[in-house]
Each structure stands twice: as C-alpha cells, then as structure tokens.
Amino acid sequence: MNLIFLGPPGAGKGTHATRLSQELGIPQISTGDMLRRAIREGTQLGLRAKGYMDAGELVPDEVVLQMVRERLQAPDCQGGYIFDGFPRTLAQAEALAAFTRIDAVLNLEVDDELILHRLTGRRVCPECSGTFHIDYLSDPQVCPTCGGRLAQRADDARDTILNRLSVYRRQTEPLIAFYRQKGLLRSVSGAGKVDDNYLAVKAALGVP
Ligand code: AP5
C-alpha cells in the first residue's frame, strides 16, 4: 500500500503515520525528518534546507524530489510506504505521479487554534525521535520512552507556526482538490483524541 498523509502542520500526520507504519510493517517517509537529519549531520542538503525550514518556508521542490527518489530505491520501500509531509506542492505531486503509484491520500483536518496549541506544546526527543505534548508529560523535559532530554523544534515558535500555516494554505491545500479529482482522497477529522483519530484513519483507509 502506497499512502500519502496530508494536512496542515500539527494535524497529526507524523503521530498517525508512525503508528500505522509499525502496524503495517512499511516505512514512514517523512521529508521533514529527513531534512532535519541532514541539518544535524551538516550535509550539503542540510545546509541548503536550514534557512527555509527555520523560517517555515518550503524547501525547493527539486531538492525534496531528489531526496524522495533516492529514498524509494531502498529495499524496505518495495512492499509499500507512507509519505508524511510529502508532496507539499502541485509540482511535487505531479512529479511523484510520474514515478510511483499512490493508492490513497489521507487528509487530516484540524482548525488553526488547535494547531497553535499542539505545536507550541510539542516536544521531541533527539535520542529516540519520539514526539509528545506537554499536556501529557509528567516532566516536560524528560522523554517518557527513553529518558532523553526533550527539545522544542526550531520551527515551533509561534510566529513561525503562523507562517507555516499560511504557506500550507497557499502551496499545499490545493493538493486536496488535486487528489479528490483523482478519486484518492479520504478526509478525517484530526481534532479528537489520538486513539479515536487513529481508528478513524484506519477505517478511512480500509485497514482492519
Ligand atoms: P514537517 O516536519 O513535515 O512538519 P509539518 O508538516 O509542518 O508537520 P508537523 O511535523 O509540524 O506536524 P504533524 O502533522 O506531523 O503533527 P504531529 O503528529 O507531530 O516539515 C517541516 C519543514 O520541512 C517544512 O516547514 C519545510 O520547510 C520542510 N519540508 C518538509 N517536507 C517538505 C516538502 N515535501 N517540500 C518542501 N519542504 C518540506 O503532531 C503535532 C503535536 O500534536 C504533537 O505534539 C502530538 O503529540 C500532538 N497531537 C497529534 N495528534 C493529537 C491528537 N489527536 N490529540 C492531541 N495531541 C495530538
């Protein structure tokens, strides 16, 4: 099964893609995670991406497309995959259609106020890559999974989140109509509790 998880920043794409990828045994391909890794490792790609990401702007299409094309060559992608945060522009979606087949596009819907609450309260673990929200942490500095020291993403500052939302509306939201027209779109609310949302995601995708 080749899937795309679409939705504004903070909709829960990463949360649900991680869980479904473990359940189905197929990789989650998060272009955001791949770019953040490149920045940590100080590669050419990371150096090129950093300024865009810190400002909440999109990294140029050709950079992301090259990275995704290479990722799809890996043997673990042969049985299917979940794109998380890709494609994000019509140019990326059209290019993707030329080199792979997509079975379904899951679109998570969440309003802006909830997104701001989620992203300003998000904490990530640099050790195990876990993602959490301070509302559910007994200690907001310590990873409940591995004991690592939690951090805040550079682009989770309030003004940067507002810019990411406006970039989403301008450049990514048109993909909803694009995939609806192809008969691939499945929209669900991402506003409820995580477990309830996850059940709705699976039902929309026909996963038992
Ligand atoms: P990326 O890393 O993809 O970020 P994003 O799309 O902005 O999405 P997020 O990771 O912020 O949110 P999410 O929907 O995954 O939500 P999450 O599950 O974490 O991209 C970052 C940057 O990289 C971009 O701005 C761009 O510069 C660049 N980039 C990446 N891909 C690109 C591309 N294709 N083209 C060009 N540039 C690209 O959840 C958020 C929080 O809410 C968490 O704390 C979570 O615990 C909590 N939460 C989730 N669901 C629930 C729930 N139901 N109830 C309560 N809390 C919840």
Coordinates of N, CA, C and O in Angstrom, one line a residue, residues 26-99:
I26 N 5.5 -1.2 7.1 CA 6.0 -0.5 5.9 C 6.6 0.8 6.4 O 6.2 1.4 7.5
P27 N 7.6 1.4 5.7 CA 8.3 2.6 6.2 C 7.5 3.9 6.1 O 6.6 4.0 5.2
Q28 N 7.7 4.8 7.1 CA 7.1 6.1 7.1 C 8.2 7.0 6.5 O 9.4 7.0 6.9
I29 N 7.9 7.7 5.4 CA 8.8 8.6 4.8 C 8.5 10.0 5.1 O 7.6 10.6 4.4
S30 N 9.1 10.6 6.1 CA 8.8 11.9 6.5 C 9.9 12.8 5.9 O 11.1 12.8 6.3
T31 N 9.6 13.7 4.9 CA 10.6 14.6 4.3 C 11.1 15.5 5.4 O 12.3 15.9 5.4
G32 N 10.2 16.0 6.3 CA 10.7 16.9 7.4 C 11.7 16.2 8.2 O 12.8 16.8 8.5
D33 N 11.5 14.9 8.6 CA 12.5 14.2 9.4 C 13.8 14.0 8.7 O 14.9 14.2 9.2
M34 N 13.7 13.7 7.4 CA 14.9 13.5 6.5 C 15.7 14.8 6.5 O 17.0 14.8 6.6
L35 N 15.0 15.9 6.3 CA 15.7 17.2 6.2 C 16.3 17.6 7.5 O 17.5 18.1 7.6
R36 N 15.6 17.3 8.6 CA 16.2 17.7 9.9 C 17.4 16.8 10.2 O 18.4 17.3 10.8
R37 N 17.4 15.6 9.8 CA 18.6 14.7 9.9 C 19.8 15.3 9.1 O 20.9 15.3 9.6
A38 N 19.5 15.7 7.9 CA 20.6 16.3 7.1 C 21.2 17.5 7.7 O 22.4 17.8 7.7
I39 N 20.3 18.3 8.4 CA 20.8 19.5 9.1 C 21.7 19.1 10.3 O 22.8 19.6 10.4
R40 N 21.3 18.1 11.0 CA 22.1 17.6 12.2 C 23.4 17.1 11.7 O 24.4 17.3 12.4
E41 N 23.4 16.4 10.6 CA 24.6 15.8 10.1 C 25.5 16.8 9.3 O 26.6 16.5 8.9
G42 N 25.0 18.0 9.1 CA 25.8 19.1 8.4 C 26.1 18.8 7.0 O 27.1 19.2 6.4
T43 N 25.2 18.0 6.3 CA 25.4 17.7 4.9 C 25.1 19.0 4.0 O 24.5 19.9 4.5
Q44 N 25.5 18.9 2.7 CA 25.2 20.0 1.8 C 23.7 20.2 1.7 O 23.2 21.4 1.7
L45 N 23.0 19.1 1.7 CA 21.5 19.2 1.6 C 21.0 19.9 2.8 O 20.1 20.8 2.7
G46 N 21.5 19.6 4.0 CA 21.1 20.2 5.3 C 21.4 21.7 5.3 O 20.5 22.5 5.7
L47 N 22.6 22.0 4.8 CA 23.0 23.4 4.8 C 22.0 24.2 3.9 O 21.6 25.3 4.2
R48 N 21.6 23.6 2.8 CA 20.7 24.3 1.8 C 19.3 24.4 2.4 O 18.6 25.4 2.2
A49 N 18.9 23.4 3.2 CA 17.5 23.4 3.7 C 17.2 24.2 4.9 O 16.1 24.7 5.1
K50 N 18.3 24.4 5.7 CA 18.1 25.0 7.1 C 17.4 26.4 7.1 O 16.4 26.6 7.8
G51 N 17.8 27.3 6.2 CA 17.2 28.6 6.3 C 15.7 28.6 5.9 O 14.9 29.3 6.6
Y52 N 15.4 27.8 5.0 CA 13.9 27.7 4.6 C 13.1 27.1 5.8 O 12.1 27.6 6.1
M53 N 13.7 26.0 6.4 CA 12.9 25.4 7.5 C 12.8 26.3 8.7 O 11.7 26.3 9.3
D54 N 13.8 26.9 9.1 CA 13.8 27.8 10.3 C 12.8 28.9 10.1 O 12.2 29.4 11.0
A55 N 12.6 29.3 8.8 CA 11.6 30.4 8.5 C 10.2 29.9 8.3 O 9.3 30.7 8.1
G56 N 10.1 28.6 8.3 CA 8.7 28.0 8.0 C 8.4 28.0 6.5 O 7.2 27.8 6.2
E57 N 9.3 28.2 5.7 CA 9.1 28.2 4.2 C 9.4 26.8 3.7 O 10.1 26.0 4.3
L58 N 8.9 26.5 2.5 CA 9.2 25.2 1.9 C 10.6 25.1 1.3 O 11.0 26.1 0.7
V59 N 11.2 24.0 1.4 CA 12.5 23.7 0.7 C 12.2 23.5 -0.8 O 11.1 23.0 -1.1
P60 N 13.1 24.0 -1.7 CA 12.8 24.0 -3.1 C 12.4 22.5 -3.6 O 13.0 21.5 -3.1
D61 N 11.5 22.5 -4.5 CA 10.9 21.2 -5.0 C 12.0 20.3 -5.5 O 12.0 19.1 -5.1
E62 N 13.0 20.8 -6.2 CA 14.0 19.8 -6.8 C 14.8 19.1 -5.7 O 15.2 18.0 -5.9
V63 N 15.1 19.8 -4.6 CA 15.8 19.3 -3.5 C 15.1 18.1 -2.9 O 15.6 17.0 -2.7
V64 N 13.8 18.4 -2.6 CA 12.9 17.3 -2.0 C 12.7 16.2 -2.9 O 12.8 15.0 -2.5
L65 N 12.5 16.5 -4.2 CA 12.2 15.4 -5.1 C 13.4 14.4 -5.3 O 13.2 13.2 -5.3
Q66 N 14.5 15.0 -5.3 CA 15.8 14.2 -5.5 C 15.9 13.3 -4.2 O 16.2 12.1 -4.4
M67 N 15.7 13.8 -3.1 CA 15.8 13.1 -1.8 C 14.7 11.9 -1.8 O 15.1 10.8 -1.4
V68 N 13.5 12.2 -2.2 CA 12.5 11.2 -2.2 C 12.8 10.1 -3.2 O 12.6 8.9 -2.9
R69 N 13.2 10.5 -4.4 CA 13.5 9.5 -5.5 C 14.6 8.5 -4.9 O 14.5 7.3 -5.1
E70 N 15.6 9.0 -4.3 CA 16.7 8.2 -3.7 C 16.1 7.3 -2.6 O 16.4 6.1 -2.6
R71 N 15.3 7.8 -1.8 CA 14.7 7.0 -0.7 C 13.9 5.8 -1.2 O 14.0 4.7 -0.6
L72 N 13.2 6.0 -2.3 CA 12.3 5.0 -2.8 C 13.1 3.8 -3.4 O 12.5 2.7 -3.6
Q73 N 14.4 4.0 -3.6 CA 15.2 2.9 -4.2 C 15.6 1.9 -3.1 O 16.0 0.8 -3.4
A74 N 15.4 2.3 -1.8 CA 15.8 1.4 -0.7 C 14.9 0.1 -0.7 O 13.7 0.2 -1.0
P75 N 15.5 -1.0 -0.4 CA 14.7 -2.3 -0.4 C 13.5 -2.3 0.5 O 12.4 -2.9 0.2
D76 N 13.5 -1.5 1.6 CA 12.3 -1.5 2.5 C 11.1 -0.8 1.9 O 10.0 -1.0 2.5
C77 N 11.3 -0.2 0.8 CA 10.1 0.5 0.2 C 9.4 -0.4 -0.8 O 8.3 0.0 -1.3
Q78 N 9.9 -1.6 -1.0 CA 9.3 -2.4 -2.1 C 7.9 -2.9 -1.7 O 7.0 -3.1 -2.6
G79 N 7.6 -3.0 -0.4 CA 6.3 -3.5 0.0 C 5.3 -2.4 0.3 O 4.2 -2.7 0.9
G80 N 5.6 -1.2 0.0 CA 4.7 0.0 0.3 C 5.4 0.9 1.2 O 6.4 0.7 1.8
Y81 N 4.7 2.1 1.4 CA 5.3 3.2 2.3 C 4.2 4.2 2.6 O 3.2 4.3 1.9
I82 N 4.5 5.0 3.6 CA 3.6 6.1 3.9 C 4.4 7.4 3.8 O 5.3 7.7 4.6
F83 N 4.0 8.3 2.9 CA 4.6 9.6 2.8 C 4.0 10.5 3.9 O 2.7 10.6 3.9
D84 N 4.8 11.1 4.7 CA 4.3 12.0 5.7 C 4.9 13.4 5.5 O 6.1 13.6 5.6
G85 N 4.0 14.3 5.0 CA 4.5 15.7 4.7 C 5.1 15.8 3.3 O 5.7 16.8 3.0
F86 N 4.8 14.9 2.4 CA 5.2 14.9 1.0 C 4.1 14.3 0.2 O 3.6 13.2 0.7
P87 N 3.7 14.8 -0.9 CA 4.1 16.0 -1.5 C 3.4 17.2 -0.9 O 2.5 17.1 -0.2
R88 N 4.0 18.4 -1.1 CA 3.5 19.6 -0.5 C 3.3 20.8 -1.5 O 2.8 21.8 -1.1
T89 N 3.5 20.5 -2.8 CA 3.2 21.5 -3.8 C 2.6 20.7 -5.0 O 2.9 19.5 -5.1
L90 N 1.9 21.4 -5.9 CA 1.4 20.7 -7.1 C 2.5 20.2 -7.9 O 2.4 19.1 -8.5
A91 N 3.6 20.9 -8.0 CA 4.8 20.4 -8.8 C 5.3 19.1 -8.2 O 5.6 18.2 -8.9
Q92 N 5.4 19.0 -6.9 CA 5.8 17.7 -6.2 C 4.8 16.6 -6.5 O 5.2 15.5 -6.8
A93 N 3.5 16.9 -6.4 CA 2.5 15.9 -6.7 C 2.6 15.4 -8.1 O 2.4 14.2 -8.4
E94 N 2.7 16.3 -9.0 CA 2.8 15.9 -10.4 C 4.0 15.1 -10.8 O 4.0 14.1 -11.5
A95 N 5.2 15.5 -10.2 CA 6.4 14.8 -10.4 C 6.3 13.4 -9.8 O 6.7 12.4 -10.4
L96 N 5.7 13.3 -8.6 CA 5.5 12.0 -7.9 C 4.7 11.0 -8.8 O 5.0 9.8 -8.9
A97 N 3.6 11.6 -9.4 CA 2.7 10.7 -10.2 C 3.5 10.1 -11.4 O 3.1 9.0 -11.9
A98 N 4.6 10.7 -11.8 CA 5.4 10.2 -12.9 C 6.3 9.1 -12.5 O 6.7 8.3 -13.4
F99 N 6.6 8.9 -11.2 CA 7.5 7.8 -10.9 C 6.9 6.8 -9.8 O 7.6 5.9 -9.5

